[in-house]
Tab-separated table of C-alpha atoms and ligand atoms in Angstrom:
chain	number	residue	atom	x	y	z
A	1	MET	CA	-19.227	13.028	46.791
A	2	ASN	CA	-19.009	9.540	45.882
A	3	THR	CA	-16.084	8.266	47.063
A	4	SER	CA	-15.684	4.416	45.456
A	5	ASN	CA	-13.807	3.803	43.331
A	6	GLU	CA	-16.464	1.550	41.580
A	7	THR	CA	-18.083	1.704	38.572
A	8	LEU	CA	-21.293	-0.062	37.029
A	9	ILE	CA	-21.711	-0.652	33.576
A	10	ARG	CA	-25.261	-1.495	33.442
A	11	ASN	CA	-27.616	-2.781	30.797
A	12	ALA	CA	-25.463	-2.700	28.286
A	13	GLY	CA	-27.410	-4.124	24.997
A	14	LEU	CA	-24.742	-6.334	23.716
A	15	VAL	CA	-21.208	-7.143	25.421
A	16	LEU	CA	-18.481	-8.821	22.641
A	17	THR	CA	-16.112	-10.131	25.507
A	18	MET	CA	-13.568	-11.741	23.498
A	19	ASP	CA	-12.819	-14.297	25.702
A	20	ASP	CA	-11.833	-18.070	24.517
A	21	ALA	CA	-15.164	-18.713	23.518
A	22	GLY	CA	-15.834	-15.915	21.673
A	23	SER	CA	-18.749	-15.489	24.215
A	24	GLU	CA	-21.630	-12.466	23.355
A	25	MET	CA	-23.919	-11.238	25.872
A	26	SER	CA	-26.951	-9.126	25.924
A	27	ASP	CA	-28.592	-7.034	28.659
A	28	CYS	CA	-24.993	-7.320	30.570
A	29	ASP	CA	-23.797	-5.554	33.283
A	30	ILE	CA	-20.062	-5.105	33.901
A	31	ARG	CA	-18.618	-3.971	37.635
A	32	ILE	CA	-15.584	-2.682	37.680
A	33	ARG	CA	-12.955	-1.904	40.163
A	34	ASP	CA	-9.851	-0.600	41.287
A	35	GLY	CA	-9.085	-1.257	37.672
A	36	VAL	CA	-10.123	-4.522	37.259
A	37	ILE	CA	-13.261	-6.424	35.862
A	38	ALA	CA	-14.616	-7.701	38.958
A	39	GLU	CA	-17.863	-8.766	37.609
A	40	VAL	CA	-19.497	-9.494	34.048
A	41	GLY	CA	-23.820	-10.779	34.283
A	42	GLN	CA	-27.202	-9.466	34.569
A	43	GLY	CA	-29.008	-7.769	37.828
A	44	LEU	CA	-25.066	-6.696	39.573
A	45	SER	CA	-25.307	-3.823	42.020
A	46	THR	CA	-23.105	-0.869	43.331
A	47	ASP	CA	-21.944	1.641	45.402
A	48	GLY	CA	-20.082	3.373	43.242
A	49	GLN	CA	-20.933	5.465	39.828
A	50	VAL	CA	-23.315	3.907	37.534
A	51	LEU	CA	-23.528	4.529	33.004
A	52	ASP	CA	-26.074	3.258	31.200
A	53	ALA	CA	-25.486	1.644	28.338
A	54	ALA	CA	-29.118	0.538	27.129
A	55	GLU	CA	-28.351	0.916	23.399
A	56	CYS	CA	-24.581	0.454	23.222
A	57	LEU	CA	-22.251	-2.298	22.191
A	58	VAL	CA	-19.421	-2.794	24.657
A	59	THR	CA	-15.761	-4.194	23.382
A	60	PRO	CA	-12.269	-4.740	25.339
A	61	GLY	CA	-10.617	-1.875	24.360
A	62	LEU	CA	-8.961	-1.960	20.896
A	63	VAL	CA	-4.696	-2.764	20.779
A	64	ASN	CA	-2.938	-0.987	18.499
A	65	THR	CA	0.643	-2.592	17.424
A	66	HIS	CA	2.294	-0.242	15.820
A	67	HIS	CA	2.281	3.745	15.134
A	68	HIS	CA	5.542	6.588	15.169
A	69	LEU	CA	2.888	8.713	16.770
A	70	TYR	CA	5.365	12.076	16.492
A	71	GLN	CA	4.084	12.000	12.663
A	72	SER	CA	0.861	13.245	13.377
A	73	LEU	CA	2.909	17.071	12.995
A	74	THR	CA	3.325	15.669	9.632
A	75	ARG	CA	0.003	14.447	7.920
A	76	ALA	CA	-0.334	15.385	4.288
A	77	VAL	CA	2.943	16.800	3.278
A	78	PRO	CA	2.770	17.641	0.242
A	79	GLY	CA	6.083	16.237	-1.562
A	80	GLY	CA	5.634	12.741	0.864
A	81	GLN	CA	1.852	12.125	-0.674
A	82	ASP	CA	1.892	10.065	-3.291
A	83	ALA	CA	5.715	8.795	-2.813
A	84	LEU	CA	6.602	5.175	-2.082
A	85	LEU	CA	8.733	4.340	0.688
A	86	PHE	CA	11.695	5.480	0.150
A	87	GLY	CA	10.698	8.689	-1.651
A	88	TRP	CA	8.208	9.273	0.851
A	89	LEU	CA	10.948	8.952	3.992
A	90	GLN	CA	13.666	10.805	2.011
A	91	THR	CA	10.699	13.875	1.975
A	92	LEU	CA	10.662	13.638	5.366
A	93	TYR	CA	13.604	13.247	6.601
A	94	PRO	CA	15.182	16.573	6.772
A	95	ILE	CA	11.378	17.843	8.371
A	96	TRP	CA	11.469	15.224	10.920
A	97	SER	CA	15.355	16.585	11.542
A	98	ARG	CA	14.199	20.373	12.929
A	99	PHE	CA	11.359	18.164	15.948
A	100	GLY	CA	12.664	18.570	19.808
A	101	PRO	CA	11.159	17.735	22.820
A	102	GLU	CA	7.862	20.004	23.130
A	103	GLU	CA	7.419	18.622	19.480
A	104	MET	CA	7.369	15.256	20.417
A	105	TYR	CA	4.997	15.425	23.209
A	106	VAL	CA	2.299	17.029	21.671
A	107	SER	CA	2.765	15.274	18.481
A	108	ALA	CA	2.488	12.077	21.021
A	109	GLN	CA	-0.965	13.458	22.822
A	110	VAL	CA	-2.444	14.542	19.316
A	111	GLY	CA	-1.608	10.967	18.499
A	112	LEU	CA	-3.040	9.196	21.807
A	113	ALA	CA	-6.231	11.431	21.884
A	114	GLU	CA	-7.085	10.440	17.937
A	115	LEU	CA	-6.819	6.136	18.734
A	116	MET	CA	-8.828	6.813	22.106
A	117	LEU	CA	-11.585	8.250	21.077
A	118	SER	CA	-11.722	5.779	18.310
A	119	GLY	CA	-11.439	3.036	20.802
A	120	CYS	CA	-7.981	2.260	21.774
A	121	THR	CA	-6.677	1.513	25.234
A	122	LEU	CA	-3.986	0.526	24.425
A	123	THR	CA	-0.477	1.329	22.424
A	124	SER	CA	2.847	0.725	20.927
A	125	ASP	CA	4.911	3.565	19.640
A	126	HIS	CA	7.922	3.167	17.557
A	127	LEU	CA	9.926	6.705	18.142
A	128	TYR	CA	13.584	6.517	16.008
A	129	LEU	CA	14.979	9.438	16.089
A	130	TYR	CA	16.314	11.879	18.614
A	131	PRO	CA	16.719	15.189	17.161
A	132	ASN	CA	17.794	17.994	19.088
A	133	GLY	CA	17.682	16.827	22.543
A	134	ALA	CA	13.973	14.706	21.804
A	135	ARG	CA	14.010	11.145	24.273
A	136	LEU	CA	11.500	8.701	24.438
A	137	ASP	CA	10.587	10.043	27.720
A	138	ASP	CA	8.898	13.276	26.199
A	139	THR	CA	6.039	10.737	24.906
A	140	ILE	CA	6.028	8.344	27.650
A	141	ALA	CA	5.061	11.754	29.682
A	142	ALA	CA	2.593	12.612	27.395
A	143	ALA	CA	0.813	8.573	27.446
A	144	ALA	CA	0.863	8.931	31.378
A	145	ASP	CA	-0.787	12.742	31.412
A	146	ILE	CA	-3.475	11.433	29.042
A	147	GLY	CA	-3.773	8.073	30.414
A	148	MET	CA	-3.170	5.506	27.690
A	149	ARG	CA	-2.005	2.278	28.411
A	150	PHE	CA	1.600	3.077	26.050
A	151	HIS	CA	3.879	0.044	25.356
A	152	PRO	CA	6.569	2.635	23.916
A	153	THR	CA	9.616	0.847	22.106
A	154	ARG	CA	13.175	2.561	21.394
A	155	GLY	CA	13.681	2.587	17.822
A	156	SER	CA	17.106	4.065	16.496
A	157	MET	CA	19.077	4.550	13.202
A	158	SER	CA	22.749	4.695	12.851
A	159	ILE	CA	23.668	3.983	9.242
A	160	GLY	CA	23.265	7.490	8.051
A	161	GLU	CA	23.823	8.796	4.057
A	162	SER	CA	27.337	8.588	4.472
A	163	ASP	CA	27.360	5.011	5.105
A	164	GLY	CA	25.368	4.208	1.931
A	165	GLY	CA	21.460	4.638	4.420
A	166	LEU	CA	18.820	6.800	3.727
A	167	PRO	CA	18.243	8.928	6.881
A	168	PRO	CA	20.673	12.484	6.337
A	169	ASP	CA	23.560	11.549	8.822
A	170	SER	CA	22.061	14.237	11.377
A	171	LEU	CA	19.373	12.086	12.058
A	172	VAL	CA	21.602	8.947	13.204
A	173	GLU	CA	23.224	7.805	16.434
A	174	LYS	CA	25.915	5.580	17.398
A	175	GLU	CA	25.371	2.256	18.130
A	176	ALA	CA	27.074	2.212	21.112
A	177	ALA	CA	24.854	5.522	22.674
A	178	ILE	CA	21.689	3.571	21.147
A	179	LEU	CA	22.587	0.699	23.217
A	180	ASP	CA	23.141	3.158	26.277
A	181	ASP	CA	19.890	4.993	26.058
A	182	CYS	CA	17.738	1.873	25.546
A	183	ILE	CA	19.088	0.493	28.631
A	184	ARG	CA	18.562	3.719	30.464
A	185	VAL	CA	15.040	3.886	29.329
A	186	ILE	CA	14.505	0.456	30.349
A	187	ASP	CA	15.321	0.789	34.398
A	188	ALA	CA	13.677	4.356	33.923
A	189	HIS	CA	9.900	3.054	32.585
A	190	HIS	CA	9.822	-0.167	32.450
A	191	ASP	CA	7.225	-1.854	34.016
A	192	ALA	CA	6.945	-5.890	33.922
A	193	SER	CA	4.032	-6.024	36.309
A	194	GLU	CA	0.452	-7.633	35.489
A	195	GLY	CA	-1.761	-4.111	34.839
A	196	SER	CA	1.454	-2.102	34.430
A	197	MET	CA	0.784	1.033	32.028
A	198	CYS	CA	4.200	1.557	30.662
A	199	ARG	CA	6.447	-1.392	29.154
A	200	VAL	CA	9.947	0.026	27.196
A	201	GLY	CA	10.722	-2.164	24.171
A	202	VAL	CA	14.042	-2.168	22.074
A	203	ALA	CA	13.288	-1.506	18.306
A	204	PRO	CA	15.564	-0.456	16.041
A	205	CYS	CA	13.970	1.034	12.551
A	206	SER	CA	14.220	-1.349	10.153
A	207	PRO	CA	17.067	-4.261	8.697
A	208	PHE	CA	17.807	-1.070	6.048
A	209	SER	CA	18.560	1.703	8.729
A	210	VAL	CA	21.026	-0.324	11.332
A	211	SER	CA	24.166	-2.382	10.993
A	212	ARG	CA	23.423	-6.484	11.727
A	213	GLU	CA	25.313	-6.113	14.856
A	214	LEU	CA	23.023	-3.941	16.315
A	215	MET	CA	20.565	-6.026	15.078
A	216	ARG	CA	22.159	-8.888	17.122
A	217	ASP	CA	23.207	-6.675	20.297
A	218	ALA	CA	19.852	-5.100	20.186
A	219	ALA	CA	18.041	-8.974	20.781
A	220	VAL	CA	20.383	-9.484	23.425
A	221	LEU	CA	20.003	-6.378	25.325
A	222	ALA	CA	16.100	-7.298	25.036
A	223	ARG	CA	16.772	-10.403	26.281
A	224	ASP	CA	18.537	-9.531	29.261
A	225	LYS	CA	16.138	-6.921	30.069
A	226	GLY	CA	13.008	-9.001	29.838
A	227	VAL	CA	11.559	-6.389	27.037
A	228	MET	CA	10.081	-6.728	23.787
A	229	LEU	CA	11.809	-6.435	20.103
A	230	HIS	CA	10.012	-4.493	17.667
A	231	THR	CA	10.976	-3.202	13.768
A	232	HIS	CA	9.589	-2.892	10.687
A	233	LEU	CA	9.979	-5.861	7.875
A	234	ALA	CA	9.517	-7.087	4.446
A	235	GLU	CA	7.268	-3.715	4.068
A	236	ASN	CA	7.094	-3.627	0.250
A	237	ASP	CA	9.327	-5.400	-2.719
A	238	GLU	CA	11.826	-2.329	-2.646
A	239	ASP	CA	12.693	-4.041	0.611
A	240	ILE	CA	12.658	-7.690	-0.096
A	241	ALA	CA	14.956	-6.684	-3.116
A	242	TYR	CA	17.356	-4.506	-0.820
A	243	SER	CA	17.157	-7.881	1.516
A	244	LEU	CA	18.430	-9.862	-1.265
A	245	GLU	CA	20.871	-7.712	-2.457
A	246	LYS	CA	22.639	-6.757	0.773
A	247	PHE	CA	22.008	-9.884	2.827
A	248	GLY	CA	21.352	-12.588	0.509
A	249	CYS	CA	18.836	-13.207	1.922
A	250	ARG	CA	14.997	-12.768	2.733
A	251	PRO	CA	14.054	-10.982	5.444
A	252	GLY	CA	12.156	-14.018	7.519
A	253	GLN	CA	15.895	-15.415	7.597
A	254	TYR	CA	17.881	-12.283	8.142
A	255	ALA	CA	15.566	-11.925	11.340
A	256	GLU	CA	15.989	-15.310	12.548
A	257	ASP	CA	19.550	-15.369	12.102
A	258	LEU	CA	20.284	-12.581	14.388
A	259	GLY	CA	17.645	-13.731	17.266
A	260	TRP	CA	14.576	-11.963	15.811
A	261	THR	CA	11.905	-14.405	16.230
A	262	GLY	CA	10.130	-15.363	19.352
A	263	ASP	CA	7.292	-15.240	21.363
A	264	ASP	CA	8.884	-11.736	22.719
A	265	VAL	CA	9.277	-10.246	19.019
A	266	TRP	CA	6.950	-8.718	16.602
A	267	HIS	CA	7.214	-7.078	13.406
A	268	ALA	CA	5.920	-4.340	11.425
A	269	HIS	CA	3.540	-4.604	7.585
A	270	CYS	CA	5.218	-8.383	6.965
A	271	VAL	CA	2.845	-7.813	3.657
A	272	LYS	CA	5.450	-9.400	1.478
A	273	LEU	CA	6.306	-12.681	3.932
A	274	ASP	CA	6.087	-15.958	1.817
A	275	ASP	CA	5.139	-19.520	2.941
A	276	GLN	CA	8.457	-19.938	4.566
A	277	GLU	CA	8.294	-17.230	6.742
A	278	ILE	CA	4.754	-17.143	7.416
A	279	ASP	CA	5.561	-20.973	8.966
A	280	LEU	CA	8.915	-19.470	10.679
A	281	PHE	CA	6.617	-16.751	12.872
A	282	ALA	CA	3.973	-19.572	13.156
A	283	ARG	CA	6.489	-22.139	14.833
A	284	SER	CA	8.348	-19.383	16.568
A	285	GLY	CA	5.744	-17.555	18.307
A	286	THR	CA	6.799	-14.280	16.450
A	287	GLY	CA	3.772	-11.434	15.887
A	288	VAL	CA	2.703	-9.005	13.349
A	289	ALA	CA	1.775	-5.915	13.487
A	290	HIS	CA	-0.846	-5.589	10.113
A	291	CYS	CA	-0.703	-2.034	8.929
A	292	PRO	CA	-3.221	-1.839	6.165
A	293	CYS	CA	-4.405	1.419	5.893
A	294	SER	CA	-0.437	2.661	5.481
A	295	ASN	CA	-0.141	-0.616	3.387
A	296	CYS	CA	-2.829	0.754	1.228
A	297	ARG	CA	-1.215	4.610	1.134
A	298	LEU	CA	2.573	3.645	0.298
A	299	GLY	CA	1.159	1.523	-2.358
A	300	SER	CA	3.281	-1.885	-0.660
A	301	GLY	CA	1.023	-4.403	-1.262
A	302	ILE	CA	-1.854	-6.779	0.795
A	303	ALA	CA	-0.174	-8.620	3.778
A	304	PRO	CA	-1.119	-12.387	3.827
A	305	VAL	CA	-3.241	-11.705	6.792
A	306	ARG	CA	-5.792	-14.182	6.191
A	307	GLN	CA	-2.679	-16.939	5.543
A	308	MET	CA	-1.105	-16.218	8.770
A	309	ARG	CA	-4.031	-16.696	10.971
A	310	ASP	CA	-4.656	-19.790	9.441
A	311	ALA	CA	-1.187	-20.667	10.480
A	312	GLY	CA	-1.159	-20.191	13.463
A	313	VAL	CA	0.733	-16.679	13.156
A	314	LYS	CA	-0.483	-14.054	15.944
A	315	VAL	CA	-1.537	-10.815	14.328
A	316	GLY	CA	-2.423	-7.720	15.022
A	317	LEU	CA	-3.467	-4.169	13.514
A	318	GLY	CA	-1.364	-1.363	13.371
A	319	VAL	CA	-2.435	2.434	12.090
A	320	ASP	CA	0.979	2.854	11.767
A	321	GLY	CA	3.054	6.357	11.607
A	322	SER	CA	0.204	9.636	10.990
A	323	ALA	CA	2.979	10.628	8.166
A	324	SER	CA	1.363	7.471	5.924
A	325	ASN	CA	-2.459	7.059	6.615
A	326	ASP	CA	-2.794	9.619	6.899
A	327	ALA	CA	-5.543	9.471	9.735
A	328	GLY	CA	-4.807	7.309	13.840
A	329	ASN	CA	-8.754	5.656	13.349
A	330	LEU	CA	-7.717	1.854	14.551
A	331	VAL	CA	-11.486	1.177	14.263
A	332	LEU	CA	-11.560	2.316	11.205
A	333	GLU	CA	-7.868	0.052	10.098
A	334	ALA	CA	-9.835	-2.320	11.842
A	335	ARG	CA	-12.858	-2.281	9.092
A	336	GLN	CA	-9.827	-1.368	6.179
A	337	SER	CA	-8.544	-4.779	7.250
A	338	MET	CA	-11.644	-7.227	6.942
A	339	LEU	CA	-12.067	-5.532	3.297
A	340	LEU	CA	-8.443	-6.085	2.065
A	341	GLN	CA	-8.719	-9.424	3.176
A	342	ARG	CA	-12.336	-9.845	0.956
A	343	VAL	CA	-10.501	-7.776	-1.779
A	344	ALA	CA	-7.473	-10.425	-1.652
A	345	ASN	CA	-9.432	-13.525	-0.790
A	346	GLY	CA	-13.183	-13.336	-1.251
A	347	ALA	CA	-15.972	-11.890	0.816
A	348	ASP	CA	-15.243	-14.961	3.217
A	349	ALA	CA	-12.295	-13.980	3.904
A	350	MET	CA	-12.846	-12.361	7.298
A	351	SER	CA	-15.946	-11.750	9.069
A	352	ALA	CA	-16.446	-8.210	10.919
A	353	ARG	CA	-16.299	-10.326	14.099
A	354	GLU	CA	-12.640	-11.782	13.344
A	355	ALA	CA	-11.758	-8.453	12.289
A	356	LEU	CA	-12.739	-6.775	15.546
A	357	ARG	CA	-11.091	-10.027	17.540
A	358	ILE	CA	-7.543	-9.196	15.769
A	359	ALA	CA	-7.505	-5.502	16.630
A	360	THR	CA	-8.700	-6.396	20.623
A	361	ARG	CA	-7.274	-9.817	21.680
A	362	GLY	CA	-5.267	-10.157	18.648
A	363	GLY	CA	-3.479	-7.100	19.649
A	364	ALA	CA	-2.856	-8.195	23.243
A	365	GLU	CA	-1.637	-11.616	22.326
A	366	VAL	CA	1.095	-9.888	20.069
A	367	LEU	CA	1.919	-7.560	22.339
A	368	GLY	CA	2.203	-10.107	25.409
A	369	ARG	CA	-0.616	-8.947	27.416
A	370	ASP	CA	-2.857	-11.685	28.387
A	371	ASP	CA	-4.225	-9.108	30.747
A	372	CYS	CA	-5.503	-6.800	28.262
A	373	GLY	CA	-7.968	-7.506	24.837
A	374	GLN	CA	-10.839	-10.185	26.789
A	375	ILE	CA	-13.799	-8.668	28.969
A	376	ALA	CA	-13.365	-11.304	32.097
A	377	VAL	CA	-13.287	-11.022	35.460
A	378	GLY	CA	-10.014	-10.219	36.379
A	379	LYS	CA	-8.536	-8.747	33.773
A	380	ARG	CA	-7.975	-4.916	33.105
A	381	ALA	CA	-11.074	-2.804	33.005
A	382	ASP	CA	-10.136	-1.492	29.494
A	383	LEU	CA	-13.342	-0.867	28.087
A	384	ALA	CA	-14.782	0.641	24.660
A	385	ILE	CA	-18.170	1.669	24.717
A	386	TRP	CA	-19.951	2.431	21.165
A	387	ASP	CA	-23.587	4.155	20.794
A	388	MET	CA	-25.471	2.347	18.461
A	389	SER	CA	-28.519	4.281	18.502
A	390	GLY	CA	-27.328	7.089	16.033
A	391	ILE	CA	-26.927	7.268	12.260
A	392	GLU	CA	-24.071	5.123	11.130
A	393	ALA	CA	-25.772	1.936	12.720
A	394	ALA	CA	-29.582	2.898	11.547
A	395	GLY	CA	-30.718	-0.348	11.146
A	396	ASN	CA	-28.110	-2.546	11.891
A	397	TRP	CA	-29.426	-6.230	12.746
A	398	ASP	CA	-26.291	-7.539	14.232
A	399	ARG	CA	-24.486	-4.853	16.691
A	400	ALA	CA	-21.720	-7.566	17.250
A	401	ALA	CA	-20.947	-6.069	13.484
A	402	LEU	CA	-19.640	-2.947	14.493
A	403	LEU	CA	-17.263	-2.774	11.626
A	404	LEU	CA	-20.046	-3.485	9.103
A	405	ALA	CA	-22.430	-0.463	9.984
A	406	GLY	CA	-21.653	1.623	13.146
A	407	PRO	CA	-20.098	4.658	15.058
A	408	THR	CA	-16.425	5.629	14.379
A	409	GLN	CA	-15.569	7.415	17.616
A	410	VAL	CA	-16.171	5.711	20.955
A	411	ARG	CA	-18.982	7.442	23.442
A	412	ASP	CA	-17.368	6.120	26.603
A	413	LEU	CA	-13.884	4.793	27.259
A	414	PHE	CA	-12.189	3.089	29.959
A	415	ILE	CA	-8.395	2.448	30.790
A	416	GLU	CA	-7.661	0.576	33.827
A	417	GLY	CA	-10.704	1.815	35.261
A	418	ARG	CA	-10.269	5.299	34.246
A	419	ARG	CA	-12.710	6.973	32.291
A	420	VAL	CA	-10.688	8.577	29.926
A	421	VAL	CA	-13.321	9.604	27.390
A	422	ALA	CA	-16.815	10.416	28.659
A	423	SER	CA	-19.609	11.336	26.362
A	424	GLY	CA	-16.918	11.876	23.185
A	425	GLN	CA	-14.602	13.819	25.071
A	426	ILE	CA	-11.448	13.412	26.289
A	427	THR	CA	-11.504	13.746	30.071
A	428	SER	CA	-7.732	14.460	30.400
A	429	ILE	CA	-6.437	17.353	28.462
A	430	ASP	CA	-7.584	20.108	26.910
A	431	LEU	CA	-7.619	18.660	23.723
A	432	PRO	CA	-8.938	21.287	21.402
A	433	LYS	CA	-6.036	23.473	22.965
A	434	THR	CA	-3.406	21.058	22.507
A	435	ILE	CA	-4.631	20.692	18.868
A	436	ALA	CA	-4.145	24.701	18.193
A	437	ARG	CA	-0.580	23.890	19.735
A	438	GLN	CA	0.018	20.976	16.987
A	439	ASN	CA	-0.953	23.156	14.314
A	440	ALA	CA	0.703	25.979	15.086
A	441	MET	CA	4.267	23.879	15.913
A	442	ALA	CA	3.118	22.760	11.977
A	443	LEU	CA	2.812	26.360	10.433
A	444	THR	CA	6.255	26.579	11.947
A	445	LEU	CA	7.932	23.278	10.639
A	446	ALA	CA	6.333	24.218	6.996
A	447	GLU	CA	7.680	27.846	7.055
A	448	HIS	CA	11.336	26.955	7.396
P	501	ZN	ZN1	6.268	1.926	10.562
């Protein structure tokens, strides 16, 4: 039996490193040891396992910066299929209010497995409702069991229907209890060290579901604890109108006033940022989780990603919740981001290489991970191996153009040096059994 904790990925057809120079290397080996990339080059040797990658493209693992994993239990719900954002939420809230710890765990595993198969090695999650005893810990356990590098965020809602908010009162929490639980989960699970598999963030759901005070207190708490801040911002026209009416300012101004800008903050969507807000994000180092499929699905618009990138805003990708995509395939999300910028700005507005860089290095930068998102010695061994010998890439002249013609699932995936997908199969959990559990739960929820 081979007891070495070393793996050599041998003879990769092409390696896209996503390093600062954007290096691309043909016929390249990668040696990984103790969860870290130990060596990159040609003719390397090992006393550990060897994995041939001759027909493959190797990229850093993709990074997902926005998700609501629990929603994988409510995909394609009929009443929510064709509604705008606020109507969509009002259809789904009553269903989500029947979730509990087991629903959170199983739906998270399904969502995480779907991400892994599409090349993702690091994902954030935004869980903002805790019915029937559900806790952030349920999703943290799901990620640990499947082996995903995880940035869960402790979301929250505090303004229910009786206070003029959108969610039913049964789904909102008292603000003091929210802050107490943020402290609890950070103390229990947050690991700030290099190579961390779990970093917790603080994430009120959106400016229209919590008070101004909670937004401000959350920012103070996050900075006190040294964790990141996340929320939804400027998602669509209704969102902007709400901000102008309720707060007397645009979302960017609201965020800045409450301490919600900086390199420890990232906002989901930002479809409607104007020039001043883009400038604010660039100056302050505030990140954006761009969710192109969800923005299409809910008719929200096309985020100004070209303008953001040109201004120097950090941009990563997000599949968003599984109830508003309703897929969770991150490499397809990257393709969609490339296509949408071309719709808005012309065919030369975003290359396949740039979109893939956003999906890897870009996401890692948004999540504050300089130890992830690139293939270089000393970085974490998070690698996606794409088999370019199949039908999708047949006739492809440029393997780096994965997003134009290539597979939409990985052959192999390494997270922290562990082979969590092998030959297209998740290795860490019994996926068919988990899917069966999920479908049984969906049926029960639908029958209610
Ligand atoms: Zn979202």
